[in-house]
mmCIF file of N, CA and C in Angstrom:
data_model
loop_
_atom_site.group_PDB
_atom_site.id
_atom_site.type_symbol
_atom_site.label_atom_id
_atom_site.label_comp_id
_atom_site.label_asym_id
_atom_site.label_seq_id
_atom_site.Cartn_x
_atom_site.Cartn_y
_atom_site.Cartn_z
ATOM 1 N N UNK Z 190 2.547 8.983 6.843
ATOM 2 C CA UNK Z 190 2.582 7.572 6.491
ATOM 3 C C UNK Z 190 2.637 6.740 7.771
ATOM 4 N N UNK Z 191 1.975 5.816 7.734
ATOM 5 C CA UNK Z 191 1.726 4.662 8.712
ATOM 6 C C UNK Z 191 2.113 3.515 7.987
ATOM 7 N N UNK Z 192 2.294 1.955 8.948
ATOM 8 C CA UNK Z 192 2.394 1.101 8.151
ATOM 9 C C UNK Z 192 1.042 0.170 8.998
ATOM 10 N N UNK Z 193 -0.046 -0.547 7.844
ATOM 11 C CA UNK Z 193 -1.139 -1.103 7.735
ATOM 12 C C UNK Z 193 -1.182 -2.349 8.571
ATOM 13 N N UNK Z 194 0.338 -2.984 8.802
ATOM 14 C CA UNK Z 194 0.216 -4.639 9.072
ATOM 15 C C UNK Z 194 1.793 -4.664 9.668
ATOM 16 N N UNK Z 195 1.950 -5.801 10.689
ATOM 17 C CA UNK Z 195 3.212 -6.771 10.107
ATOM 18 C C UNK Z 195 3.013 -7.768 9.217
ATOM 19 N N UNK Z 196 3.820 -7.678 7.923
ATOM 20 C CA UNK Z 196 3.745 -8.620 7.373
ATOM 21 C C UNK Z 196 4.616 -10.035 7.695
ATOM 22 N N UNK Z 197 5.604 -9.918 8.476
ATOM 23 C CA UNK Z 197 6.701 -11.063 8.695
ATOM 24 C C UNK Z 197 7.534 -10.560 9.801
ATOM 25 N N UNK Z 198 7.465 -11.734 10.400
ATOM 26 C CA UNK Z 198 7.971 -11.785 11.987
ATOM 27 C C UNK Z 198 9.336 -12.448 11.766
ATOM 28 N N UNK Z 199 10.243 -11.961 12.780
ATOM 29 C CA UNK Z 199 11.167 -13.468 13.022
ATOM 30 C C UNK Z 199 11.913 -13.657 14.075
ATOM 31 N N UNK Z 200 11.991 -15.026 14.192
ATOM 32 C CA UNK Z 200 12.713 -15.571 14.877
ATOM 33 C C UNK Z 200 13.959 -16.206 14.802
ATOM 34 N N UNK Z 201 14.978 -16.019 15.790
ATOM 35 C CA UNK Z 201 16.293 -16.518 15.517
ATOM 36 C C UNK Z 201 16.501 -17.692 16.430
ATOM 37 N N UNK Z 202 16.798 -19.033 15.920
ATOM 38 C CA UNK Z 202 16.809 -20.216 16.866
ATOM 39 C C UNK Z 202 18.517 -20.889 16.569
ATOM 40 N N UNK Z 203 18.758 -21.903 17.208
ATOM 41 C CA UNK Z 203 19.510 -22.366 17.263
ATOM 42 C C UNK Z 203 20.141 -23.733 16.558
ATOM 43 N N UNK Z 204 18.650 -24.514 16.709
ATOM 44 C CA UNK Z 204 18.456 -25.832 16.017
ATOM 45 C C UNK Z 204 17.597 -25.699 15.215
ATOM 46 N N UNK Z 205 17.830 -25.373 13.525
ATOM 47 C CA UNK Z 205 16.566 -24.781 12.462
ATOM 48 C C UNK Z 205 15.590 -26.434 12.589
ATOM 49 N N UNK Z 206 16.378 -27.332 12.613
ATOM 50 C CA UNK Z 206 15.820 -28.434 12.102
ATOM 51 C C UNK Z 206 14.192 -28.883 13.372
ATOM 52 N N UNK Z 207 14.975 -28.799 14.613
ATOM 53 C CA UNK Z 207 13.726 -28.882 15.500
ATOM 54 C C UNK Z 207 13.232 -27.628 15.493
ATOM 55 N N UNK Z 208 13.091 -26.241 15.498
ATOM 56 C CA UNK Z 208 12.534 -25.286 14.965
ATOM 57 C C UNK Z 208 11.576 -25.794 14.363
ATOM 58 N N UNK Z 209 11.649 -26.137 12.777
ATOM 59 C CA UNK Z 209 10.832 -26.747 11.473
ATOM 60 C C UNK Z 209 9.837 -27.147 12.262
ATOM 61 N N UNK Z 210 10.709 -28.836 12.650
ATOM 62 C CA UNK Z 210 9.532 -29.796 13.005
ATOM 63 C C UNK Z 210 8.778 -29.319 14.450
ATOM 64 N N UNK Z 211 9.393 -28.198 15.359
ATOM 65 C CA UNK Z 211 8.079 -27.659 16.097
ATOM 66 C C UNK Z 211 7.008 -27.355 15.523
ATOM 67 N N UNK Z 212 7.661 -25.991 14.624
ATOM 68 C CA UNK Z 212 6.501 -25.177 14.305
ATOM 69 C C UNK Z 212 5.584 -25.832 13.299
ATOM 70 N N UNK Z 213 6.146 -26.780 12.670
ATOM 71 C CA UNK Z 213 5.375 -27.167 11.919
ATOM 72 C C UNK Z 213 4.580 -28.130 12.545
ATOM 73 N N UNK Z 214 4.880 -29.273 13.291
ATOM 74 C CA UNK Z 214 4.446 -30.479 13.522
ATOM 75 C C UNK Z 214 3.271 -30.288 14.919
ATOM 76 N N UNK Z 215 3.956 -29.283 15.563
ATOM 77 C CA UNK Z 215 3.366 -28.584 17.385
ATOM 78 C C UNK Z 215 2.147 -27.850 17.106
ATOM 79 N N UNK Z 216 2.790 -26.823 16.434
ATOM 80 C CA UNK Z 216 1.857 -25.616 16.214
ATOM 81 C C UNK Z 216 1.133 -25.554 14.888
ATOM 82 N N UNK Z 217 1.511 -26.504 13.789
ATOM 83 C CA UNK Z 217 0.394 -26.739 12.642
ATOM 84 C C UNK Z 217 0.584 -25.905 11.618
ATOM 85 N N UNK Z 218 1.953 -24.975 11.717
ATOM 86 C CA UNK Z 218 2.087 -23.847 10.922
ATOM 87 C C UNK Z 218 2.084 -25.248 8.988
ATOM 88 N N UNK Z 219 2.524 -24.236 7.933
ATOM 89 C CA UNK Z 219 2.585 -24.286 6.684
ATOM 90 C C UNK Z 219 3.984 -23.849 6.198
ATOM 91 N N UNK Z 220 4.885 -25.054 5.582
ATOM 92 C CA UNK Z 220 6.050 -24.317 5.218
ATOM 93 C C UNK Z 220 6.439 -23.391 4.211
ATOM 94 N N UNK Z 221 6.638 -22.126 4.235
ATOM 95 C CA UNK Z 221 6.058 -21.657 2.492
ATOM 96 C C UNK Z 221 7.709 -21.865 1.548
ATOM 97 N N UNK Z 222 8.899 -22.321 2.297
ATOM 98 C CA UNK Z 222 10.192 -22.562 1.928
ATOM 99 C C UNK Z 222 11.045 -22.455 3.154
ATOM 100 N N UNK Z 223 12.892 -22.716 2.584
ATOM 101 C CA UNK Z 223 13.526 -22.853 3.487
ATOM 102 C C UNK Z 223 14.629 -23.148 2.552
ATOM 103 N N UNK Z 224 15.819 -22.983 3.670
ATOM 104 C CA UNK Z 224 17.141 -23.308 3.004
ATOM 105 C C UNK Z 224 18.357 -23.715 4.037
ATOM 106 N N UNK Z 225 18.249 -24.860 3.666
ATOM 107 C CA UNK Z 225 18.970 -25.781 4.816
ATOM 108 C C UNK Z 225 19.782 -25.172 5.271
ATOM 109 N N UNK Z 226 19.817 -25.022 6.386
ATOM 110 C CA UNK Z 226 21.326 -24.306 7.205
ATOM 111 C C UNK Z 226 21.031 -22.996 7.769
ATOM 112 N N UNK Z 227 19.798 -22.584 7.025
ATOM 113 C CA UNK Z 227 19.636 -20.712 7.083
ATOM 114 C C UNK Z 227 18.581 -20.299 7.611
ATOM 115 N N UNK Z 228 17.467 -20.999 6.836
ATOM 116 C CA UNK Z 228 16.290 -20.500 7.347
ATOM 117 C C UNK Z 228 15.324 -21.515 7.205
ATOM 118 N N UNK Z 229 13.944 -21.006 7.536
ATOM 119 C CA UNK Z 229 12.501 -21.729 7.040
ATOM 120 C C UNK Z 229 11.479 -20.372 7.379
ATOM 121 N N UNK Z 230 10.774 -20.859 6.499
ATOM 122 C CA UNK Z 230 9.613 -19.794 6.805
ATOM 123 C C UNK Z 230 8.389 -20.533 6.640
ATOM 124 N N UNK Z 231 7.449 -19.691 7.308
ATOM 125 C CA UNK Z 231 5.930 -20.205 7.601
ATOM 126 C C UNK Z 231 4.801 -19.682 7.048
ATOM 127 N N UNK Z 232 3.981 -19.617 7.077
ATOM 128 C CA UNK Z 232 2.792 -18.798 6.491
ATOM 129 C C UNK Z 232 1.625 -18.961 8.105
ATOM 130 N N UNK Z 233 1.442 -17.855 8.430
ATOM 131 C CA UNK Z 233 0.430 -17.787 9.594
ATOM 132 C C UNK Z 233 -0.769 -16.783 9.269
ATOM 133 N N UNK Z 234 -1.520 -17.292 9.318
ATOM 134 C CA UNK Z 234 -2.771 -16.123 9.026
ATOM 135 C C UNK Z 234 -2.549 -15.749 7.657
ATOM 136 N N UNK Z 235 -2.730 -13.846 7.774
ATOM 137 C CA UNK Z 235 -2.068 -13.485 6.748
ATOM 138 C C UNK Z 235 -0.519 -12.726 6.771
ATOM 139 N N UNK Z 236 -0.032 -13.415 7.491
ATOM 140 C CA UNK Z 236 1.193 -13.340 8.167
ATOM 141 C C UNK Z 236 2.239 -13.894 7.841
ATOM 142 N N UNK Z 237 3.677 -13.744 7.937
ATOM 143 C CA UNK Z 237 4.731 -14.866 7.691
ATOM 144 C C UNK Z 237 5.590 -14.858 8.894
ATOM 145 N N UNK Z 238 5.805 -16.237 9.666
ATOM 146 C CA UNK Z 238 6.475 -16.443 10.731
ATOM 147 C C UNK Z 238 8.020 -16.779 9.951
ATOM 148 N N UNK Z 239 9.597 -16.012 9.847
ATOM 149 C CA UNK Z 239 10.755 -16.471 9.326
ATOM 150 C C UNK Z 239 11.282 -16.733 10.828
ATOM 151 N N UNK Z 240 11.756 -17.735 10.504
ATOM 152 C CA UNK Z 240 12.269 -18.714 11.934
ATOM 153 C C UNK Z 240 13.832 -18.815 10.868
ATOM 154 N N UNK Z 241 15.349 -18.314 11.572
ATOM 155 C CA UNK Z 241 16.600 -18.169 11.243
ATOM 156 C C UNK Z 241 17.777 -19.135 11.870
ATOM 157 N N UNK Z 242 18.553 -19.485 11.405
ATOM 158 C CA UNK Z 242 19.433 -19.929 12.018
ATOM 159 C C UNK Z 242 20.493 -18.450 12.037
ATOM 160 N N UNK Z 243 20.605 -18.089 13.422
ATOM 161 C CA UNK Z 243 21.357 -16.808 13.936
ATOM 162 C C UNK Z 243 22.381 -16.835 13.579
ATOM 163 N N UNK Z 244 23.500 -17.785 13.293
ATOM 164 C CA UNK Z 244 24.861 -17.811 12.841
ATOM 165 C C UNK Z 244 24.724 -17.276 11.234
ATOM 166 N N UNK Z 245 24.000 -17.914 10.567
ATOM 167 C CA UNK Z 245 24.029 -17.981 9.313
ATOM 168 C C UNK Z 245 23.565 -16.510 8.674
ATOM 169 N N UNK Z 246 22.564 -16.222 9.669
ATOM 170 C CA UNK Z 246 21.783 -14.810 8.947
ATOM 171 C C UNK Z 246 22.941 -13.364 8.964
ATOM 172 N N UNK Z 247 24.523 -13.466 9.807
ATOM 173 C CA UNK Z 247 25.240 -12.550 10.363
ATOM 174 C C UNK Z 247 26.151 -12.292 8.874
ATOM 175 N N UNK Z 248 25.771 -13.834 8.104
ATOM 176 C CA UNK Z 248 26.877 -13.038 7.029
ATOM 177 C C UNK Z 248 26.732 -12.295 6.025
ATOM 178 N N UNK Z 249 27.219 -11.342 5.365
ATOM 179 C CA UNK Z 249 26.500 -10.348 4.572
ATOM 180 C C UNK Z 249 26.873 -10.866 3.147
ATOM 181 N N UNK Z 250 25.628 -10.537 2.014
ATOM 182 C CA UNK Z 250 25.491 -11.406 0.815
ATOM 183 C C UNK Z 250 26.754 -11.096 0.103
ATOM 184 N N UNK Z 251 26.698 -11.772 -0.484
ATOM 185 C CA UNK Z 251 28.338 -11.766 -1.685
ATOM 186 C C UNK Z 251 27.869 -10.701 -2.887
ATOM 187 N N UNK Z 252 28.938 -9.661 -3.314
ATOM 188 C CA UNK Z 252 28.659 -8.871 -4.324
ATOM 189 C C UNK Z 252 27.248 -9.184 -5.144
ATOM 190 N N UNK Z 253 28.036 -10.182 -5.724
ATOM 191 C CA UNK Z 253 26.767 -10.848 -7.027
ATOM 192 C C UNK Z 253 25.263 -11.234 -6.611
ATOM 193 N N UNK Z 254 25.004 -11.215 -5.507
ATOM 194 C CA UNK Z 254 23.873 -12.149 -4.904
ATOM 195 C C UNK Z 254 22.616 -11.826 -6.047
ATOM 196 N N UNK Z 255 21.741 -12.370 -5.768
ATOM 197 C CA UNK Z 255 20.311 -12.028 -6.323
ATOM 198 C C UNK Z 255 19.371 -11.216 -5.642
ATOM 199 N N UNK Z 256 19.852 -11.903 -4.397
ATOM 200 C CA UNK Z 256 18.671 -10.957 -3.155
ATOM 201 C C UNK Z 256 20.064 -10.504 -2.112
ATOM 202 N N UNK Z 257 19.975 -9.861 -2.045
ATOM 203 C CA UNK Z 257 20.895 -8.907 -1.139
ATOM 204 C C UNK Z 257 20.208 -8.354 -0.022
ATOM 205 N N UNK Z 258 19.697 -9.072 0.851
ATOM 206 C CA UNK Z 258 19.264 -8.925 2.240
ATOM 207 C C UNK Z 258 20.513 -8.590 2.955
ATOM 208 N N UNK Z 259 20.343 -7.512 3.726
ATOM 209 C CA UNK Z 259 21.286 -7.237 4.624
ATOM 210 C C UNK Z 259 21.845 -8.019 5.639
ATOM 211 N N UNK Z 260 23.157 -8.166 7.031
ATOM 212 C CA UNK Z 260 22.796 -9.174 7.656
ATOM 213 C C UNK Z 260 21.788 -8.602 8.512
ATOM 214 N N UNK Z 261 21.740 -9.523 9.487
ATOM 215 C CA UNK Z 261 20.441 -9.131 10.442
ATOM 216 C C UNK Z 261 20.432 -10.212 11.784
ATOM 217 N N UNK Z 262 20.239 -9.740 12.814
ATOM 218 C CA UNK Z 262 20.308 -10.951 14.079
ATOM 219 C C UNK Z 262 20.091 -10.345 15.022
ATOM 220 N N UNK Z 263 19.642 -11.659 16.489
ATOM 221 C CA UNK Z 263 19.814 -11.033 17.664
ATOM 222 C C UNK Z 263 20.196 -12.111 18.455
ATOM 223 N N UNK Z 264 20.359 -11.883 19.725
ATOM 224 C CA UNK Z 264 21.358 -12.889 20.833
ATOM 225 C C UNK Z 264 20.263 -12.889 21.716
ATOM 226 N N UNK Z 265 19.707 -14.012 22.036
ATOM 227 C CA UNK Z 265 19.264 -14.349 23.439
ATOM 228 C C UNK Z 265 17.944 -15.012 23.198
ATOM 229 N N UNK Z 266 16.765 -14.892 23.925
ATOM 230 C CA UNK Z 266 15.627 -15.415 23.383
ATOM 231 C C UNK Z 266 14.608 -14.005 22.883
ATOM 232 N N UNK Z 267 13.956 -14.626 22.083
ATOM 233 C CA UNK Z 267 13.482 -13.622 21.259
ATOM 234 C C UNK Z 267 11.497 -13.771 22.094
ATOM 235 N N UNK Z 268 10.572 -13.355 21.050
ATOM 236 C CA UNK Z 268 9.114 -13.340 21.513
ATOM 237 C C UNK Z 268 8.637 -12.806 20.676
ATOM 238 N N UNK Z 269 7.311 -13.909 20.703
ATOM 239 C CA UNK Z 269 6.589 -13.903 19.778
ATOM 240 C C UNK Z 269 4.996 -14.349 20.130
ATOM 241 N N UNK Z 270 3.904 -13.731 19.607
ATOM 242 C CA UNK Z 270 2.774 -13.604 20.409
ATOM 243 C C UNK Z 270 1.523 -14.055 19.722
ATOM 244 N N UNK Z 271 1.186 -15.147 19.076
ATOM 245 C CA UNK Z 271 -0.010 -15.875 18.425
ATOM 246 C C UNK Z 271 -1.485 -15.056 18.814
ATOM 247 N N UNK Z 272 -2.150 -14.654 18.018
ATOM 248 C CA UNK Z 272 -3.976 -13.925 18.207
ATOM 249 C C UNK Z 272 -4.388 -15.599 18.439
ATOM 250 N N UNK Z 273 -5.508 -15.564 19.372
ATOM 251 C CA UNK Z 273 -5.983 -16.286 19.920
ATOM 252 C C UNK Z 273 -7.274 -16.303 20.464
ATOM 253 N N UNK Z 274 -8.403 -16.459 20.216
ATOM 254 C CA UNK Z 274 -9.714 -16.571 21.318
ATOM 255 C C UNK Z 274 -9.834 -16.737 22.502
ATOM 256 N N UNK Z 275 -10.679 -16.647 22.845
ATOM 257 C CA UNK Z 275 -10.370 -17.229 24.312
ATOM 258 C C UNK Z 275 -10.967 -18.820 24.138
ATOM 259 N N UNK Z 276 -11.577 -19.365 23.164
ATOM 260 C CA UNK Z 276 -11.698 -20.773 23.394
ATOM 261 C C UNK Z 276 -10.705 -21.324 22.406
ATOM 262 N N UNK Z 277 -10.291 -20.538 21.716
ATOM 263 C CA UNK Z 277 -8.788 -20.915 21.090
ATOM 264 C C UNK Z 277 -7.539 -21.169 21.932
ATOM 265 N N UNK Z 278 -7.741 -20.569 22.991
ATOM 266 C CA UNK Z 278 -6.644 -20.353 24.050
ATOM 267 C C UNK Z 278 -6.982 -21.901 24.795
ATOM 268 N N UNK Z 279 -7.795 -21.960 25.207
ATOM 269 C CA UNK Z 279 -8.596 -23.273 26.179
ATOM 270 C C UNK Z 279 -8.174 -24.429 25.133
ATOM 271 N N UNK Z 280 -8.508 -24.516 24.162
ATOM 272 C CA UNK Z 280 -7.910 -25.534 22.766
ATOM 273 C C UNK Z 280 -6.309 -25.742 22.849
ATOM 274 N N UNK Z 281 -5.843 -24.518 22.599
ATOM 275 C CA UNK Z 281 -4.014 -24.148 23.037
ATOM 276 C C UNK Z 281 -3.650 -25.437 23.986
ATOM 277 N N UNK Z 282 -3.993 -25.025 25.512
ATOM 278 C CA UNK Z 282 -4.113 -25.243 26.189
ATOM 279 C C UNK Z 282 -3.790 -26.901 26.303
ATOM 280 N N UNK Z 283 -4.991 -27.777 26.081
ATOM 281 C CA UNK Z 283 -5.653 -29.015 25.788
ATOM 282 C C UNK Z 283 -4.206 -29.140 24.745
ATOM 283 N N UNK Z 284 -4.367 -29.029 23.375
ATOM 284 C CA UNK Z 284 -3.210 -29.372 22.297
ATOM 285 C C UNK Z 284 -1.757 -29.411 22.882
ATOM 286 N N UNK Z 285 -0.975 -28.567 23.986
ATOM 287 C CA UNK Z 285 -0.096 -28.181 24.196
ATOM 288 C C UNK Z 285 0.256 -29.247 25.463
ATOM 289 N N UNK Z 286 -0.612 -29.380 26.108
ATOM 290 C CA UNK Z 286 -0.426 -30.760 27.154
ATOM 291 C C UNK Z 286 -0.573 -31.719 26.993
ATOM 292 N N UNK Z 287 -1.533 -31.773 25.924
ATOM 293 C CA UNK Z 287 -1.292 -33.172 24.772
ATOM 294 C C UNK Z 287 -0.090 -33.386 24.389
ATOM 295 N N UNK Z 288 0.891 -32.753 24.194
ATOM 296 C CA UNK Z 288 1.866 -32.924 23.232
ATOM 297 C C UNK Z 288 3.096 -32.803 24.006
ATOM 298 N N UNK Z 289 2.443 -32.560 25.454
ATOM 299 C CA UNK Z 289 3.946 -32.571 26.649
ATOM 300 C C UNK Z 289 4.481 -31.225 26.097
ATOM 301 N N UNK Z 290 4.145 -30.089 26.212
ATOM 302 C CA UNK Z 290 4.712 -29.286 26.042
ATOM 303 C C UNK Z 290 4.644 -28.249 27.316
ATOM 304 N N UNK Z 291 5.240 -28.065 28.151
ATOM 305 C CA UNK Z 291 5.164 -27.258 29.446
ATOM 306 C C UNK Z 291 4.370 -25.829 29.432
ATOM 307 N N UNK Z 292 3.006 -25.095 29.917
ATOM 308 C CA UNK Z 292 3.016 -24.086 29.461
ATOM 309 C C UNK Z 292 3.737 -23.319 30.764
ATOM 310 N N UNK Z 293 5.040 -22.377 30.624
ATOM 311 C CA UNK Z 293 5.366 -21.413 31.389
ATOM 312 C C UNK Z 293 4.725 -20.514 32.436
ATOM 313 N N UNK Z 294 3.969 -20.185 31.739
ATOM 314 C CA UNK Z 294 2.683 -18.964 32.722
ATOM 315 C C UNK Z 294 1.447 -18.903 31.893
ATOM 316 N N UNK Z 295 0.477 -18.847 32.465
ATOM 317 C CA UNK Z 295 -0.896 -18.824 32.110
ATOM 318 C C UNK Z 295 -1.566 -17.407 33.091
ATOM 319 N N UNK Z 296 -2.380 -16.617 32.438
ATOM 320 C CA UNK Z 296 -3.089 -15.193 33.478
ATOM 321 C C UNK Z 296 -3.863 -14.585 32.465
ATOM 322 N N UNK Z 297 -4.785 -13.653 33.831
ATOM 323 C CA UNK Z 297 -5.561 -12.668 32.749
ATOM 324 C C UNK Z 297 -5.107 -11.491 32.985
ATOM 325 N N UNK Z 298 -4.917 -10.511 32.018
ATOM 326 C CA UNK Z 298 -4.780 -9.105 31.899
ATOM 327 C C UNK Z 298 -5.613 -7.951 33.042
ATOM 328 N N UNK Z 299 -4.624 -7.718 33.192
ATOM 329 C CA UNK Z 299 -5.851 -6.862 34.136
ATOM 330 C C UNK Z 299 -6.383 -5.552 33.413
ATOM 331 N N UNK Z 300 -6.522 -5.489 31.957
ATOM 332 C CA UNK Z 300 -7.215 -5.103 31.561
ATOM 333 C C UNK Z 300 -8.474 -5.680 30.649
ATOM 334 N N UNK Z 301 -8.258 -6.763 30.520
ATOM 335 C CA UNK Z 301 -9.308 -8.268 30.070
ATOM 336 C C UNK Z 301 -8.040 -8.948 29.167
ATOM 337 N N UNK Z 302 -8.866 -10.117 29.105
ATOM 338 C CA UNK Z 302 -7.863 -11.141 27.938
ATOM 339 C C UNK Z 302 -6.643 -12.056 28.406
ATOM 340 N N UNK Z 303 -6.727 -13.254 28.220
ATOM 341 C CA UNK Z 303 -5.989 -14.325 28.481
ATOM 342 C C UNK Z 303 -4.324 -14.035 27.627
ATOM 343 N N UNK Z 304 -3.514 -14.658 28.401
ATOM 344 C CA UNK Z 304 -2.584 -15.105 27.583
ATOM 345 C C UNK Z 304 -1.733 -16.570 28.625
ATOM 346 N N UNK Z 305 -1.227 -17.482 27.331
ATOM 347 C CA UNK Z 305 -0.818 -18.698 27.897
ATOM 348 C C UNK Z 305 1.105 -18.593 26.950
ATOM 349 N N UNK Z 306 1.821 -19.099 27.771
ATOM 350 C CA UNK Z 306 3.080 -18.591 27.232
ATOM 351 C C UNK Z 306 3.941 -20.299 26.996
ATOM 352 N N UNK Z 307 4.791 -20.210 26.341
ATOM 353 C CA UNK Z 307 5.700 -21.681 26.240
ATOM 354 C C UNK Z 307 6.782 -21.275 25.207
ATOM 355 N N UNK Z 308 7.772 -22.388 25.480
ATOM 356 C CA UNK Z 308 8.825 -21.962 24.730
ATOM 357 C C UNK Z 308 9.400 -22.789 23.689
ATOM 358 N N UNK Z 309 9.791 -22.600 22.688
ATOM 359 C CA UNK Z 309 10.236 -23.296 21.657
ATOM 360 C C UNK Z 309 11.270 -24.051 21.400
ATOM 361 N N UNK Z 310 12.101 -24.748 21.498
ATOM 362 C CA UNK Z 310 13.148 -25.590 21.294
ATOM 363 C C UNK Z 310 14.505 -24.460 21.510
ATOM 364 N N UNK Z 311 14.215 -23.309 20.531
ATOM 365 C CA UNK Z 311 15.456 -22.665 21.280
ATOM 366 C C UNK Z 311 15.375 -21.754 22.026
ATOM 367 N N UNK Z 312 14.435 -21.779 23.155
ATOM 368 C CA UNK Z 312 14.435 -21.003 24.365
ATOM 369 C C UNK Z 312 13.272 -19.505 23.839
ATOM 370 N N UNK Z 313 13.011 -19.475 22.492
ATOM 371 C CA UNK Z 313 11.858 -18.090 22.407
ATOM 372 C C UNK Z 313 10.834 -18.520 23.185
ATOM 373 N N UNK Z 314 10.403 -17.779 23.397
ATOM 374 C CA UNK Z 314 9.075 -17.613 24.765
ATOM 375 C C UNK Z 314 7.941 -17.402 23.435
ATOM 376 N N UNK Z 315 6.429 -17.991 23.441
ATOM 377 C CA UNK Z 315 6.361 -17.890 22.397
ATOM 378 C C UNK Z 315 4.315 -17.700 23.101
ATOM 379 N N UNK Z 316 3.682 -16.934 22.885
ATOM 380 C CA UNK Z 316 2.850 -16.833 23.333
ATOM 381 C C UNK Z 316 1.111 -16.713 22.321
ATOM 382 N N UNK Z 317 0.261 -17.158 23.805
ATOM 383 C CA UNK Z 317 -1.032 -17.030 22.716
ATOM 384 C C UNK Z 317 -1.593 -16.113 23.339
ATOM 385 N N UNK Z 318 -2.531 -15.467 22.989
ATOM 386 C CA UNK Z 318 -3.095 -13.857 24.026
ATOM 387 C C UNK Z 318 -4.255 -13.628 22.639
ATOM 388 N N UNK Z 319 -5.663 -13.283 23.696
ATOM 389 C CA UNK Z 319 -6.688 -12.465 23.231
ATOM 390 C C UNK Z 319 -6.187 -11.011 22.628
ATOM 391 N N UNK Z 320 -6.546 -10.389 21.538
ATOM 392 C CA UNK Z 320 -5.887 -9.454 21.292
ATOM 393 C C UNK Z 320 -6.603 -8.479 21.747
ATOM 394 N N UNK Z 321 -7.975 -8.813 22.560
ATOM 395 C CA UNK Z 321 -8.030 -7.477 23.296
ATOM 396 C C UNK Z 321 -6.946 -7.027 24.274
ATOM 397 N N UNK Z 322 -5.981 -8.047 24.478
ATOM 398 C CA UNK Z 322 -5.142 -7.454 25.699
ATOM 399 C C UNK Z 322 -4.148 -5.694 25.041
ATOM 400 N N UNK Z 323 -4.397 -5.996 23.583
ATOM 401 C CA UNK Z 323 -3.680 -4.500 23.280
ATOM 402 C C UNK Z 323 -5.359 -3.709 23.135
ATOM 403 N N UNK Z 324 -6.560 -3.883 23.320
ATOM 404 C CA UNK Z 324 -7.868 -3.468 22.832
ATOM 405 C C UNK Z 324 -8.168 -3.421 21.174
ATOM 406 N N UNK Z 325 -7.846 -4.775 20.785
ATOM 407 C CA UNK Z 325 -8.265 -4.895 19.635
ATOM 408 C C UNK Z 325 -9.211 -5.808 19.357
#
């Protein structure tokens, strides 16, 4: 057995609320829900970006719950890596300095393929990259 996909990524931030309005407002994502205080989630591709508030995700569900997700977290800045073209990247690029957003590092692979990097309100490093850089 193999597994086919990631289906859902996540991220743990600090401030859910500028989180939201990054990902949503910066990067153009789709909210597919959320729950004040806890979480939000996104819809990317055929993908789901869950963006967490880290305090909140540590507590473990109450007997009765409905969904009994385990807790789950991490400490520090996290990463996360957007598929990208290379004139998608050049677009990135253009959109992201439009919007005053600093890009961190910009390079090519020295095995081919761009990647341009920036960070999100709570410090995730958050990147765009040709996916030939893994040879895909």
């Amino acid at each position: 057995m193999r597994p086919s996909a990631i289906l859902e990524s996540a991220l743990y931030v600090t401030d859910l609320a500028a989180a939201e309005a990054f990902y949503r407002d910066m990067l153009g994502l789709e909210v597919l829900g959320k729950v004040e205080g806890r979480h939000v989630f996104f819809r990317c591709g055929d993908g789901v970006l869950l963006l967490f508030n880290a305090e909140a995700t540590t507590v473990p569900p109450a007997p009765d719950a409905r969904l009994k997700v385990p807790p789950h977290g991490t400490v520090g800045d996290g990463h996360l890596c957007f598929a990208a073209s290379a004139g998608e990247i050049a677009g990135w690029r253009a959109h992201l300095q439009a919007k005053k957003i600093a890009i961190e590092s910009e390079f090519e692979w020295p095995q081919g393929g761009r990647s341009i990097y920036i960070r999100d309100p709570s410090g995730n490093s958050i990147e765009f990259a040709e996916p030939r850089i893994w040879g895909l």
